[in-house]
Amino acid sequence: MSFAADTGIDFEDQFVKASNSSKTIRPAETAAGANSDEEEVKLPTPIQPAALAEDDGISYAYERACTAGIGSDLDPGRCPTIDAVCDAQEGGVLVNWIEVDSNVQPASQTPTGRSSCMYPGAPPEPPVEGTAAPAAEEAPIVITLEEFQKQPVVAATIISQPLNFGLKNAHSNIYAEATEQEFIFDFQEATIVLKARPVSYEWSYGDGTSLTTSVPGGPVEGDAFDTQTPTSHQYAETGDFQLTLTTLFAGDYSVDGGPFQPVAGEAAVVSEPHLMSIWRTQGNSVSENCIENPSGIGCEAPIR
């Protein structure tokens, strides 16, 4: 079994033996074999005897995590990602620890499954039983406004009361019907649940005026002629007008069943245009109603 010996850190490779123990720490040997004439180097700070195991013929070697199994060939694209977990100080390198058993010949080398960080100028620290290798934190999955707007959010429906009709200088009741919606889709190998809810309405009445409301409005009793509502509008001229509406939806999403979190920004969803036909009225005093006199004033179709 061969292991990478190059730690890539500017500190002395060390082979350490305490005076009362045979526990050692050294770089892992290469396939070509270790240099048997290598001079022992004492740690700058003596290891406390209490931290060392009894003389049992077991020592530890280490190898770079980013070159494990591929000799000493460094992959410049792979190593920075692996070593990124060692950010306590600049130049940190993640190493894997190997248990060397000198009780058998030739000595056996067994990966411990534990890792630690090594830093320039600091001695290597042997693995601690039960310590798992530090794992690099995965970047959180974020649903952006761009991704939100890719979802098929159903636009609000524009309704006028009475249908498509209004009177000049009178309040025309116009309102929207919008619903909360939910979407489930896969994104970056995760299951996303996205909830969209309408939060504001941008009205453009087709006569050069506009209004933004936080409510969609709603129907009123009766014929609704000249009834002011939060979303009603007064047209100053007669004619046909194409009314448009943009509804802004806020989004909240959950990743793989986790807690919901907000999407940064609001998705703008445009509704189909709505025709408003505005007519004028003319007042006259009459003595008979239209049943009594069908050809009387006001009994004919309204004029523009």
mmCIF file of N, CA and C in Angstrom, residues 107-238:
data_model
loop_
_atom_site.group_PDB
_atom_site.id
_atom_site.type_symbol
_atom_site.label_atom_id
_atom_site.label_comp_id
_atom_site.label_asym_id
_atom_site.label_seq_id
_atom_site.Cartn_x
_atom_site.Cartn_y
_atom_site.Cartn_z
ATOM 1 N N ALA A 107 5.294 -3.987 8.538
ATOM 2 C CA ALA A 107 4.309 -3.193 9.276
ATOM 3 C C ALA A 107 3.080 -2.940 8.397
ATOM 4 N N SER A 108 1.912 -3.040 8.998
ATOM 5 C CA SER A 108 0.678 -2.800 8.253
ATOM 6 C C SER A 108 0.282 -1.325 8.341
ATOM 7 N N GLN A 109 -0.383 -0.860 7.320
ATOM 8 C CA GLN A 109 -0.859 0.524 7.283
ATOM 9 C C GLN A 109 -2.360 0.498 7.024
ATOM 10 N N THR A 110 -3.141 1.035 7.967
ATOM 11 C CA THR A 110 -4.600 0.987 7.880
ATOM 12 C C THR A 110 -5.185 2.380 8.039
ATOM 13 N N PRO A 111 -5.945 2.885 7.043
ATOM 14 C CA PRO A 111 -6.594 4.192 7.198
ATOM 15 C C PRO A 111 -7.514 4.196 8.409
ATOM 16 N N THR A 112 -7.464 5.248 9.195
ATOM 17 C CA THR A 112 -8.286 5.339 10.405
ATOM 18 C C THR A 112 -9.679 5.887 10.117
ATOM 19 N N GLY A 113 -9.850 6.532 8.963
ATOM 20 C CA GLY A 113 -11.124 7.175 8.679
ATOM 21 C C GLY A 113 -11.262 8.513 9.359
ATOM 22 N N ARG A 114 -10.175 8.982 10.009
ATOM 23 C CA ARG A 114 -10.202 10.275 10.686
ATOM 24 C C ARG A 114 -9.241 11.230 10.001
ATOM 25 N N SER A 115 -9.578 12.504 10.059
ATOM 26 C CA SER A 115 -8.776 13.527 9.409
ATOM 27 C C SER A 115 -8.597 14.706 10.345
ATOM 28 N N SER A 116 -7.652 15.569 10.001
ATOM 29 C CA SER A 116 -7.460 16.795 10.757
ATOM 30 C C SER A 116 -6.799 17.817 9.853
ATOM 31 N N CYS A 117 -6.711 19.046 10.335
ATOM 32 C CA CYS A 117 -6.109 20.129 9.565
ATOM 33 C C CYS A 117 -4.682 20.376 10.049
ATOM 34 N N MET A 118 -3.794 20.643 9.112
ATOM 35 C CA MET A 118 -2.406 20.957 9.430
ATOM 36 C C MET A 118 -2.114 22.345 8.862
ATOM 37 N N TYR A 119 -1.370 23.120 9.643
ATOM 38 C CA TYR A 119 -1.097 24.501 9.263
ATOM 39 C C TYR A 119 0.408 24.769 9.255
ATOM 40 N N PRO A 120 0.841 25.713 8.413
ATOM 41 C CA PRO A 120 2.271 26.027 8.348
ATOM 42 C C PRO A 120 2.828 26.397 9.718
ATOM 43 N N GLY A 121 3.967 25.796 10.067
ATOM 44 C CA GLY A 121 4.640 26.108 11.313
ATOM 45 C C GLY A 121 4.095 25.395 12.527
ATOM 46 N N ALA A 122 3.040 24.609 12.376
ATOM 47 C CA ALA A 122 2.457 23.902 13.513
ATOM 48 C C ALA A 122 2.692 22.415 13.353
ATOM 49 N N PRO A 123 2.977 21.713 14.434
ATOM 50 C CA PRO A 123 3.207 20.272 14.339
ATOM 51 C C PRO A 123 1.916 19.536 14.033
ATOM 52 N N PRO A 124 2.006 18.400 13.375
ATOM 53 C CA PRO A 124 0.789 17.615 13.118
ATOM 54 C C PRO A 124 0.223 17.058 14.410
ATOM 55 N N GLU A 125 -1.092 16.984 14.497
ATOM 56 C CA GLU A 125 -1.735 16.432 15.681
ATOM 57 C C GLU A 125 -2.291 15.061 15.343
ATOM 58 N N PRO A 126 -1.993 14.055 16.140
ATOM 59 C CA PRO A 126 -2.487 12.705 15.856
ATOM 60 C C PRO A 126 -3.999 12.659 15.996
ATOM 61 N N PRO A 127 -4.642 11.682 15.348
ATOM 62 C CA PRO A 127 -6.102 11.591 15.425
ATOM 63 C C PRO A 127 -6.560 11.230 16.822
ATOM 64 N N VAL A 128 -7.750 11.689 17.149
ATOM 65 C CA VAL A 128 -8.355 11.367 18.434
ATOM 66 C C VAL A 128 -9.447 10.340 18.177
ATOM 67 N N GLU A 129 -9.487 9.320 18.981
ATOM 68 C CA GLU A 129 -10.453 8.247 18.796
ATOM 69 C C GLU A 129 -11.867 8.812 18.778
ATOM 70 N N GLY A 130 -12.615 8.404 17.759
ATOM 71 C CA GLY A 130 -13.999 8.846 17.670
ATOM 72 C C GLY A 130 -14.194 10.146 16.929
ATOM 73 N N THR A 131 -13.085 10.775 16.492
ATOM 74 C CA THR A 131 -13.210 12.033 15.767
ATOM 75 C C THR A 131 -13.410 11.762 14.296
ATOM 76 N N ALA A 132 -14.437 12.275 13.741
ATOM 77 C CA ALA A 132 -14.725 12.068 12.326
ATOM 78 C C ALA A 132 -14.018 13.112 11.490
ATOM 79 N N ALA A 133 -13.806 12.793 10.248
ATOM 80 C CA ALA A 133 -13.164 13.738 9.344
ATOM 81 C C ALA A 133 -14.062 14.943 9.164
ATOM 82 N N PRO A 134 -13.494 16.155 9.187
ATOM 83 C CA PRO A 134 -14.322 17.337 8.975
ATOM 84 C C PRO A 134 -14.901 17.339 7.568
ATOM 85 N N ALA A 135 -16.148 17.624 7.475
ATOM 86 C CA ALA A 135 -16.806 17.624 6.168
ATOM 87 C C ALA A 135 -16.997 19.042 5.681
ATOM 88 N N ALA A 136 -16.757 19.237 4.418
ATOM 89 C CA ALA A 136 -16.950 20.553 3.844
ATOM 90 C C ALA A 136 -18.449 20.864 3.804
ATOM 91 N N GLU A 137 -18.810 22.085 4.231
ATOM 92 C CA GLU A 137 -20.207 22.468 4.220
ATOM 93 C C GLU A 137 -20.683 22.660 2.789
ATOM 94 N N GLU A 138 -21.816 22.050 2.477
ATOM 95 C CA GLU A 138 -22.374 22.225 1.144
ATOM 96 C C GLU A 138 -23.034 23.594 1.047
ATOM 97 N N ALA A 139 -22.875 24.207 -0.102
ATOM 98 C CA ALA A 139 -23.505 25.502 -0.311
ATOM 99 C C ALA A 139 -25.021 25.320 -0.241
ATOM 100 N N PRO A 140 -25.710 26.192 0.490
ATOM 101 C CA PRO A 140 -27.164 26.040 0.600
ATOM 102 C C PRO A 140 -27.843 26.243 -0.747
ATOM 103 N N ILE A 141 -28.944 25.535 -0.938
ATOM 104 C CA ILE A 141 -29.725 25.682 -2.161
ATOM 105 C C ILE A 141 -30.610 26.915 -2.016
ATOM 106 N N VAL A 142 -30.490 27.814 -2.962
ATOM 107 C CA VAL A 142 -31.242 29.060 -2.923
ATOM 108 C C VAL A 142 -32.109 29.172 -4.168
ATOM 109 N N ILE A 143 -33.388 29.421 -3.965
ATOM 110 C CA ILE A 143 -34.294 29.682 -5.080
ATOM 111 C C ILE A 143 -34.316 31.190 -5.304
ATOM 112 N N THR A 144 -33.807 31.599 -6.437
ATOM 113 C CA THR A 144 -33.723 33.018 -6.760
ATOM 114 C C THR A 144 -35.035 33.500 -7.391
ATOM 115 N N LEU A 145 -35.138 34.819 -7.527
ATOM 116 C CA LEU A 145 -36.308 35.391 -8.174
ATOM 117 C C LEU A 145 -36.409 34.902 -9.615
ATOM 118 N N GLU A 146 -35.269 34.743 -10.276
ATOM 119 C CA GLU A 146 -35.268 34.246 -11.645
ATOM 120 C C GLU A 146 -35.883 32.855 -11.720
ATOM 121 N N GLU A 147 -35.513 31.981 -10.782
ATOM 122 C CA GLU A 147 -36.066 30.627 -10.762
ATOM 123 C C GLU A 147 -37.555 30.662 -10.409
ATOM 124 N N PHE A 148 -37.922 31.565 -9.505
ATOM 125 C CA PHE A 148 -39.324 31.727 -9.110
ATOM 126 C C PHE A 148 -40.175 32.093 -10.331
ATOM 127 N N GLN A 149 -39.685 33.013 -11.143
ATOM 128 C CA GLN A 149 -40.459 33.487 -12.280
ATOM 129 C C GLN A 149 -40.549 32.462 -13.411
ATOM 130 N N LYS A 150 -39.754 31.381 -13.312
ATOM 131 C CA LYS A 150 -39.871 30.307 -14.297
ATOM 132 C C LYS A 150 -41.083 29.419 -14.025
ATOM 133 N N GLN A 151 -41.634 29.498 -12.833
ATOM 134 C CA GLN A 151 -42.760 28.646 -12.487
ATOM 135 C C GLN A 151 -44.040 29.180 -13.145
ATOM 136 N N PRO A 152 -44.967 28.277 -13.489
ATOM 137 C CA PRO A 152 -46.193 28.694 -14.197
ATOM 138 C C PRO A 152 -47.234 29.307 -13.261
ATOM 139 N N VAL A 153 -46.898 30.446 -12.680
ATOM 140 C CA VAL A 153 -47.829 31.113 -11.775
ATOM 141 C C VAL A 153 -49.022 31.630 -12.576
ATOM 142 N N VAL A 154 -50.216 31.275 -12.144
ATOM 143 C CA VAL A 154 -51.433 31.688 -12.848
ATOM 144 C C VAL A 154 -51.733 33.141 -12.529
ATOM 145 N N ALA A 155 -51.946 33.946 -13.584
ATOM 146 C CA ALA A 155 -52.204 35.370 -13.408
ATOM 147 C C ALA A 155 -53.587 35.608 -12.814
ATOM 148 N N ALA A 156 -53.759 36.779 -12.222
ATOM 149 C CA ALA A 156 -55.058 37.162 -11.687
ATOM 150 C C ALA A 156 -56.041 37.422 -12.827
ATOM 151 N N THR A 157 -57.309 37.241 -12.537
ATOM 152 C CA THR A 157 -58.374 37.535 -13.500
ATOM 153 C C THR A 157 -58.969 38.904 -13.189
ATOM 154 N N ILE A 158 -59.130 39.755 -14.220
ATOM 155 C CA ILE A 158 -59.708 41.096 -14.040
ATOM 156 C C ILE A 158 -61.215 41.006 -14.248
ATOM 157 N N ILE A 159 -61.967 41.594 -13.326
ATOM 158 C CA ILE A 159 -63.424 41.607 -13.418
ATOM 159 C C ILE A 159 -63.912 43.049 -13.235
ATOM 160 N N SER A 160 -64.862 43.475 -14.054
ATOM 161 C CA SER A 160 -65.481 44.789 -13.894
ATOM 162 C C SER A 160 -66.965 44.609 -13.623
ATOM 163 N N GLN A 161 -67.536 45.583 -12.941
ATOM 164 C CA GLN A 161 -68.940 45.473 -12.536
ATOM 165 C C GLN A 161 -69.670 46.776 -12.856
ATOM 166 N N PRO A 162 -70.658 46.743 -13.772
ATOM 167 C CA PRO A 162 -71.103 45.583 -14.554
ATOM 168 C C PRO A 162 -70.062 45.200 -15.596
ATOM 169 N N LEU A 163 -70.241 44.030 -16.178
ATOM 170 C CA LEU A 163 -69.209 43.453 -17.028
ATOM 171 C C LEU A 163 -68.824 44.379 -18.176
ATOM 172 N N ASN A 164 -67.542 44.764 -18.204
ATOM 173 C CA ASN A 164 -66.936 45.526 -19.294
ATOM 174 C C ASN A 164 -67.616 46.871 -19.572
ATOM 175 N N PHE A 165 -68.331 47.403 -18.593
ATOM 176 C CA PHE A 165 -69.108 48.610 -18.875
ATOM 177 C C PHE A 165 -68.950 49.606 -17.725
ATOM 178 N N GLY A 166 -68.936 50.906 -18.070
ATOM 179 C CA GLY A 166 -68.871 51.952 -17.085
ATOM 180 C C GLY A 166 -69.392 53.252 -17.643
ATOM 181 N N LEU A 167 -69.565 54.224 -16.764
ATOM 182 C CA LEU A 167 -70.080 55.527 -17.156
ATOM 183 C C LEU A 167 -69.015 56.596 -16.960
ATOM 184 N N LYS A 168 -69.016 57.553 -17.856
ATOM 185 C CA LYS A 168 -68.079 58.667 -17.776
ATOM 186 C C LYS A 168 -68.263 59.411 -16.454
ATOM 187 N N ASN A 169 -67.104 59.689 -15.800
ATOM 188 C CA ASN A 169 -67.037 60.430 -14.536
ATOM 189 C C ASN A 169 -67.645 59.689 -13.346
ATOM 190 N N ALA A 170 -68.092 58.476 -13.549
ATOM 191 C CA ALA A 170 -68.630 57.679 -12.444
ATOM 192 C C ALA A 170 -67.590 56.629 -12.033
ATOM 193 N N HIS A 171 -67.659 56.170 -10.798
ATOM 194 C CA HIS A 171 -66.752 55.118 -10.338
ATOM 195 C C HIS A 171 -67.136 53.796 -10.990
ATOM 196 N N SER A 172 -66.172 53.195 -11.687
ATOM 197 C CA SER A 172 -66.352 51.851 -12.246
ATOM 198 C C SER A 172 -65.650 50.869 -11.312
ATOM 199 N N ASN A 173 -66.411 49.926 -10.777
ATOM 200 C CA ASN A 173 -65.806 48.962 -9.858
ATOM 201 C C ASN A 173 -65.047 47.890 -10.640
ATOM 202 N N ILE A 174 -63.737 47.848 -10.433
ATOM 203 C CA ILE A 174 -62.865 46.891 -11.111
ATOM 204 C C ILE A 174 -62.083 46.152 -10.023
ATOM 205 N N TYR A 175 -62.028 44.832 -10.116
ATOM 206 C CA TYR A 175 -61.303 44.090 -9.092
ATOM 207 C C TYR A 175 -60.631 42.865 -9.699
ATOM 208 N N ALA A 176 -59.787 42.218 -8.907
ATOM 209 C CA ALA A 176 -59.015 41.065 -9.384
ATOM 210 C C ALA A 176 -59.333 39.837 -8.550
ATOM 211 N N GLU A 177 -59.237 38.690 -9.188
ATOM 212 C CA GLU A 177 -59.319 37.413 -8.474
ATOM 213 C C GLU A 177 -57.984 36.705 -8.647
ATOM 214 N N ALA A 178 -57.247 36.582 -7.559
ATOM 215 C CA ALA A 178 -55.930 35.942 -7.575
ATOM 216 C C ALA A 178 -55.877 34.928 -6.443
ATOM 217 N N THR A 179 -55.164 33.849 -6.650
ATOM 218 C CA THR A 179 -55.114 32.775 -5.661
ATOM 219 C C THR A 179 -53.687 32.447 -5.274
ATOM 220 N N GLU A 180 -53.530 31.906 -4.054
ATOM 221 C CA GLU A 180 -52.244 31.355 -3.644
ATOM 222 C C GLU A 180 -52.015 30.048 -4.399
ATOM 223 N N GLN A 181 -50.773 29.783 -4.752
ATOM 224 C CA GLN A 181 -50.452 28.609 -5.563
ATOM 225 C C GLN A 181 -49.219 27.897 -5.000
ATOM 226 N N GLU A 182 -49.109 26.610 -5.282
ATOM 227 C CA GLU A 182 -47.986 25.806 -4.787
ATOM 228 C C GLU A 182 -47.397 24.993 -5.936
ATOM 229 N N PHE A 183 -46.075 24.934 -5.973
ATOM 230 C CA PHE A 183 -45.376 24.198 -7.023
ATOM 231 C C PHE A 183 -44.347 23.273 -6.381
ATOM 232 N N ILE A 184 -44.210 22.087 -6.942
ATOM 233 C CA ILE A 184 -43.208 21.122 -6.485
ATOM 234 C C ILE A 184 -42.345 20.754 -7.687
ATOM 235 N N PHE A 185 -41.029 20.929 -7.544
ATOM 236 C CA PHE A 185 -40.134 20.637 -8.658
ATOM 237 C C PHE A 185 -38.754 20.263 -8.122
ATOM 238 N N ASP A 186 -37.942 19.672 -8.996
ATOM 239 C CA ASP A 186 -36.579 19.284 -8.634
ATOM 240 C C ASP A 186 -35.617 20.390 -9.039
ATOM 241 N N PHE A 187 -34.677 20.674 -8.149
ATOM 242 C CA PHE A 187 -33.688 21.723 -8.415
ATOM 243 C C PHE A 187 -32.399 21.346 -7.695
ATOM 244 N N GLN A 188 -31.298 21.243 -8.456
ATOM 245 C CA GLN A 188 -29.986 20.880 -7.896
ATOM 246 C C GLN A 188 -30.075 19.622 -7.025
ATOM 247 N N GLU A 189 -30.713 18.586 -7.559
ATOM 248 C CA GLU A 189 -30.843 17.286 -6.900
ATOM 249 C C GLU A 189 -31.603 17.368 -5.577
ATOM 250 N N ALA A 190 -32.449 18.383 -5.418
ATOM 251 C CA ALA A 190 -33.285 18.510 -4.226
ATOM 252 C C ALA A 190 -34.729 18.719 -4.671
ATOM 253 N N THR A 191 -35.667 18.363 -3.771
ATOM 254 C CA THR A 191 -37.079 18.578 -4.044
ATOM 255 C C THR A 191 -37.499 19.902 -3.414
ATOM 256 N N ILE A 192 -38.038 20.778 -4.244
ATOM 257 C CA ILE A 192 -38.423 22.109 -3.798
ATOM 258 C C ILE A 192 -39.946 22.220 -3.754
ATOM 259 N N VAL A 193 -40.455 22.751 -2.656
ATOM 260 C CA VAL A 193 -41.868 23.136 -2.568
ATOM 261 C C VAL A 193 -41.898 24.656 -2.520
ATOM 262 N N LEU A 194 -42.543 25.263 -3.497
ATOM 263 C CA LEU A 194 -42.578 26.711 -3.610
ATOM 264 C C LEU A 194 -44.024 27.191 -3.517
ATOM 265 N N LYS A 195 -44.270 28.120 -2.596
ATOM 266 C CA LYS A 195 -45.603 28.693 -2.442
ATOM 267 C C LYS A 195 -45.575 30.138 -2.925
ATOM 268 N N ALA A 196 -46.546 30.487 -3.784
ATOM 269 C CA ALA A 196 -46.657 31.851 -4.312
ATOM 270 C C ALA A 196 -47.962 32.459 -3.820
ATOM 271 N N ARG A 197 -47.895 33.680 -3.284
ATOM 272 C CA ARG A 197 -49.106 34.354 -2.810
ATOM 273 C C ARG A 197 -49.122 35.790 -3.331
ATOM 274 N N PRO A 198 -50.282 36.263 -3.802
ATOM 275 C CA PRO A 198 -50.373 37.635 -4.325
ATOM 276 C C PRO A 198 -50.267 38.650 -3.187
ATOM 277 N N VAL A 199 -49.472 39.685 -3.399
ATOM 278 C CA VAL A 199 -49.275 40.675 -2.338
ATOM 279 C C VAL A 199 -49.581 42.101 -2.775
ATOM 280 N N SER A 200 -49.537 42.404 -4.073
ATOM 281 C CA SER A 200 -49.888 43.747 -4.519
ATOM 282 C C SER A 200 -50.317 43.714 -5.977
ATOM 283 N N TYR A 201 -51.023 44.792 -6.377
ATOM 284 C CA TYR A 201 -51.652 44.832 -7.698
ATOM 285 C C TYR A 201 -51.353 46.180 -8.343
ATOM 286 N N GLU A 202 -50.776 46.132 -9.525
ATOM 287 C CA GLU A 202 -50.441 47.340 -10.263
ATOM 288 C C GLU A 202 -51.421 47.486 -11.424
ATOM 289 N N TRP A 203 -52.339 48.463 -11.292
ATOM 290 C CA TRP A 203 -53.400 48.661 -12.278
ATOM 291 C C TRP A 203 -52.981 49.732 -13.279
ATOM 292 N N SER A 204 -53.243 49.472 -14.549
ATOM 293 C CA SER A 204 -53.076 50.475 -15.591
ATOM 294 C C SER A 204 -54.399 50.535 -16.337
ATOM 295 N N TYR A 205 -55.102 51.702 -16.239
ATOM 296 C CA TYR A 205 -56.495 51.760 -16.665
ATOM 297 C C TYR A 205 -56.687 52.012 -18.151
ATOM 298 N N GLY A 206 -55.622 52.205 -18.884
ATOM 299 C CA GLY A 206 -55.745 52.382 -20.321
ATOM 300 C C GLY A 206 -56.006 53.804 -20.752
ATOM 301 N N ASP A 207 -56.197 54.710 -19.780
ATOM 302 C CA ASP A 207 -56.424 56.124 -20.101
ATOM 303 C C ASP A 207 -55.253 56.998 -19.673
ATOM 304 N N GLY A 208 -54.097 56.348 -19.426
ATOM 305 C CA GLY A 208 -52.911 57.078 -19.002
ATOM 306 C C GLY A 208 -52.755 57.176 -17.501
ATOM 307 N N THR A 209 -53.679 56.638 -16.734
ATOM 308 C CA THR A 209 -53.575 56.661 -15.274
ATOM 309 C C THR A 209 -53.317 55.260 -14.750
ATOM 310 N N SER A 210 -52.758 55.174 -13.545
ATOM 311 C CA SER A 210 -52.432 53.882 -12.938
ATOM 312 C C SER A 210 -52.582 53.977 -11.427
ATOM 313 N N LEU A 211 -52.588 52.828 -10.777
ATOM 314 C CA LEU A 211 -52.752 52.750 -9.332
ATOM 315 C C LEU A 211 -52.180 51.433 -8.841
ATOM 316 N N THR A 212 -51.538 51.459 -7.686
ATOM 317 C CA THR A 212 -51.056 50.237 -7.048
ATOM 318 C C THR A 212 -51.812 50.037 -5.746
ATOM 319 N N THR A 213 -52.381 48.843 -5.572
ATOM 320 C CA THR A 213 -53.132 48.547 -4.358
ATOM 321 C C THR A 213 -52.582 47.291 -3.697
ATOM 322 N N SER A 214 -52.821 47.191 -2.403
ATOM 323 C CA SER A 214 -52.405 45.995 -1.673
ATOM 324 C C SER A 214 -53.541 44.995 -1.550
ATOM 325 N N VAL A 215 -54.719 45.378 -2.039
ATOM 326 C CA VAL A 215 -55.894 44.499 -1.997
ATOM 327 C C VAL A 215 -56.397 44.292 -3.419
ATOM 328 N N PRO A 216 -57.040 43.157 -3.688
ATOM 329 C CA PRO A 216 -57.535 42.896 -5.043
ATOM 330 C C PRO A 216 -58.870 43.562 -5.331
ATOM 331 N N GLY A 217 -59.551 44.049 -4.281
ATOM 332 C CA GLY A 217 -60.896 44.562 -4.466
ATOM 333 C C GLY A 217 -61.903 43.427 -4.482
ATOM 334 N N GLY A 218 -63.158 43.753 -4.771
ATOM 335 C CA GLY A 218 -64.183 42.722 -4.796
ATOM 336 C C GLY A 218 -65.502 43.275 -5.275
ATOM 337 N N PRO A 219 -66.507 42.428 -5.450
ATOM 338 C CA PRO A 219 -67.811 42.869 -5.957
ATOM 339 C C PRO A 219 -68.568 43.679 -4.907
ATOM 340 N N VAL A 220 -69.482 44.502 -5.386
ATOM 341 C CA VAL A 220 -70.370 45.253 -4.500
ATOM 342 C C VAL A 220 -71.804 44.921 -4.876
ATOM 343 N N GLU A 221 -72.729 45.198 -3.984
ATOM 344 C CA GLU A 221 -74.130 44.885 -4.223
ATOM 345 C C GLU A 221 -74.731 45.822 -5.265
ATOM 346 N N GLY A 222 -75.720 45.342 -5.951
ATOM 347 C CA GLY A 222 -76.426 46.165 -6.921
ATOM 348 C C GLY A 222 -75.686 46.253 -8.242
ATOM 349 N N ASP A 223 -76.015 47.318 -9.001
ATOM 350 C CA ASP A 223 -75.407 47.461 -10.315
ATOM 351 C C ASP A 223 -74.025 48.093 -10.253
ATOM 352 N N ALA A 224 -73.636 48.607 -9.078
ATOM 353 C CA ALA A 224 -72.298 49.146 -8.821
ATOM 354 C C ALA A 224 -71.988 50.412 -9.602
ATOM 355 N N PHE A 225 -72.994 51.040 -10.226
ATOM 356 C CA PHE A 225 -72.723 52.296 -10.905
ATOM 357 C C PHE A 225 -72.379 53.367 -9.887
ATOM 358 N N ASP A 226 -71.245 54.004 -10.126
ATOM 359 C CA ASP A 226 -70.777 55.114 -9.290
ATOM 360 C C ASP A 226 -70.638 54.742 -7.816
ATOM 361 N N THR A 227 -70.127 53.533 -7.578
ATOM 362 C CA THR A 227 -69.823 53.093 -6.214
ATOM 363 C C THR A 227 -68.316 53.050 -6.039
ATOM 364 N N GLN A 228 -67.809 53.869 -5.143
ATOM 365 C CA GLN A 228 -66.357 53.938 -4.956
ATOM 366 C C GLN A 228 -65.872 52.769 -4.105
ATOM 367 N N THR A 229 -64.824 52.112 -4.571
ATOM 368 C CA THR A 229 -64.185 51.004 -3.851
ATOM 369 C C THR A 229 -62.664 51.248 -3.875
ATOM 370 N N PRO A 230 -61.902 50.462 -3.106
ATOM 371 C CA PRO A 230 -60.443 50.661 -3.112
ATOM 372 C C PRO A 230 -59.808 50.468 -4.477
ATOM 373 N N THR A 231 -60.505 49.775 -5.387
ATOM 374 C CA THR A 231 -59.912 49.505 -6.706
ATOM 375 C C THR A 231 -60.738 50.089 -7.852
ATOM 376 N N SER A 232 -61.732 50.915 -7.539
ATOM 377 C CA SER A 232 -62.566 51.500 -8.601
ATOM 378 C C SER A 232 -61.808 52.616 -9.313
ATOM 379 N N HIS A 233 -62.342 53.013 -10.479
ATOM 380 C CA HIS A 233 -61.681 54.060 -11.268
ATOM 381 C C HIS A 233 -62.731 54.898 -11.983
ATOM 382 N N GLN A 234 -62.442 56.196 -12.101
ATOM 383 C CA GLN A 234 -63.307 57.118 -12.822
ATOM 384 C C GLN A 234 -62.663 57.474 -14.158
ATOM 385 N N TYR A 235 -63.359 57.170 -15.241
ATOM 386 C CA TYR A 235 -62.888 57.539 -16.573
ATOM 387 C C TYR A 235 -63.452 58.917 -16.925
ATOM 388 N N ALA A 236 -62.583 59.807 -17.367
ATOM 389 C CA ALA A 236 -62.988 61.179 -17.688
ATOM 390 C C ALA A 236 -63.494 61.325 -19.110
ATOM 391 N N GLU A 237 -63.304 60.308 -19.927
ATOM 392 C CA GLU A 237 -63.731 60.354 -21.318
ATOM 393 C C GLU A 237 -64.470 59.069 -21.669
ATOM 394 N N THR A 238 -65.282 59.167 -22.692
ATOM 395 C CA THR A 238 -65.942 57.967 -23.197
ATOM 396 C C THR A 238 -65.021 57.245 -24.167
#
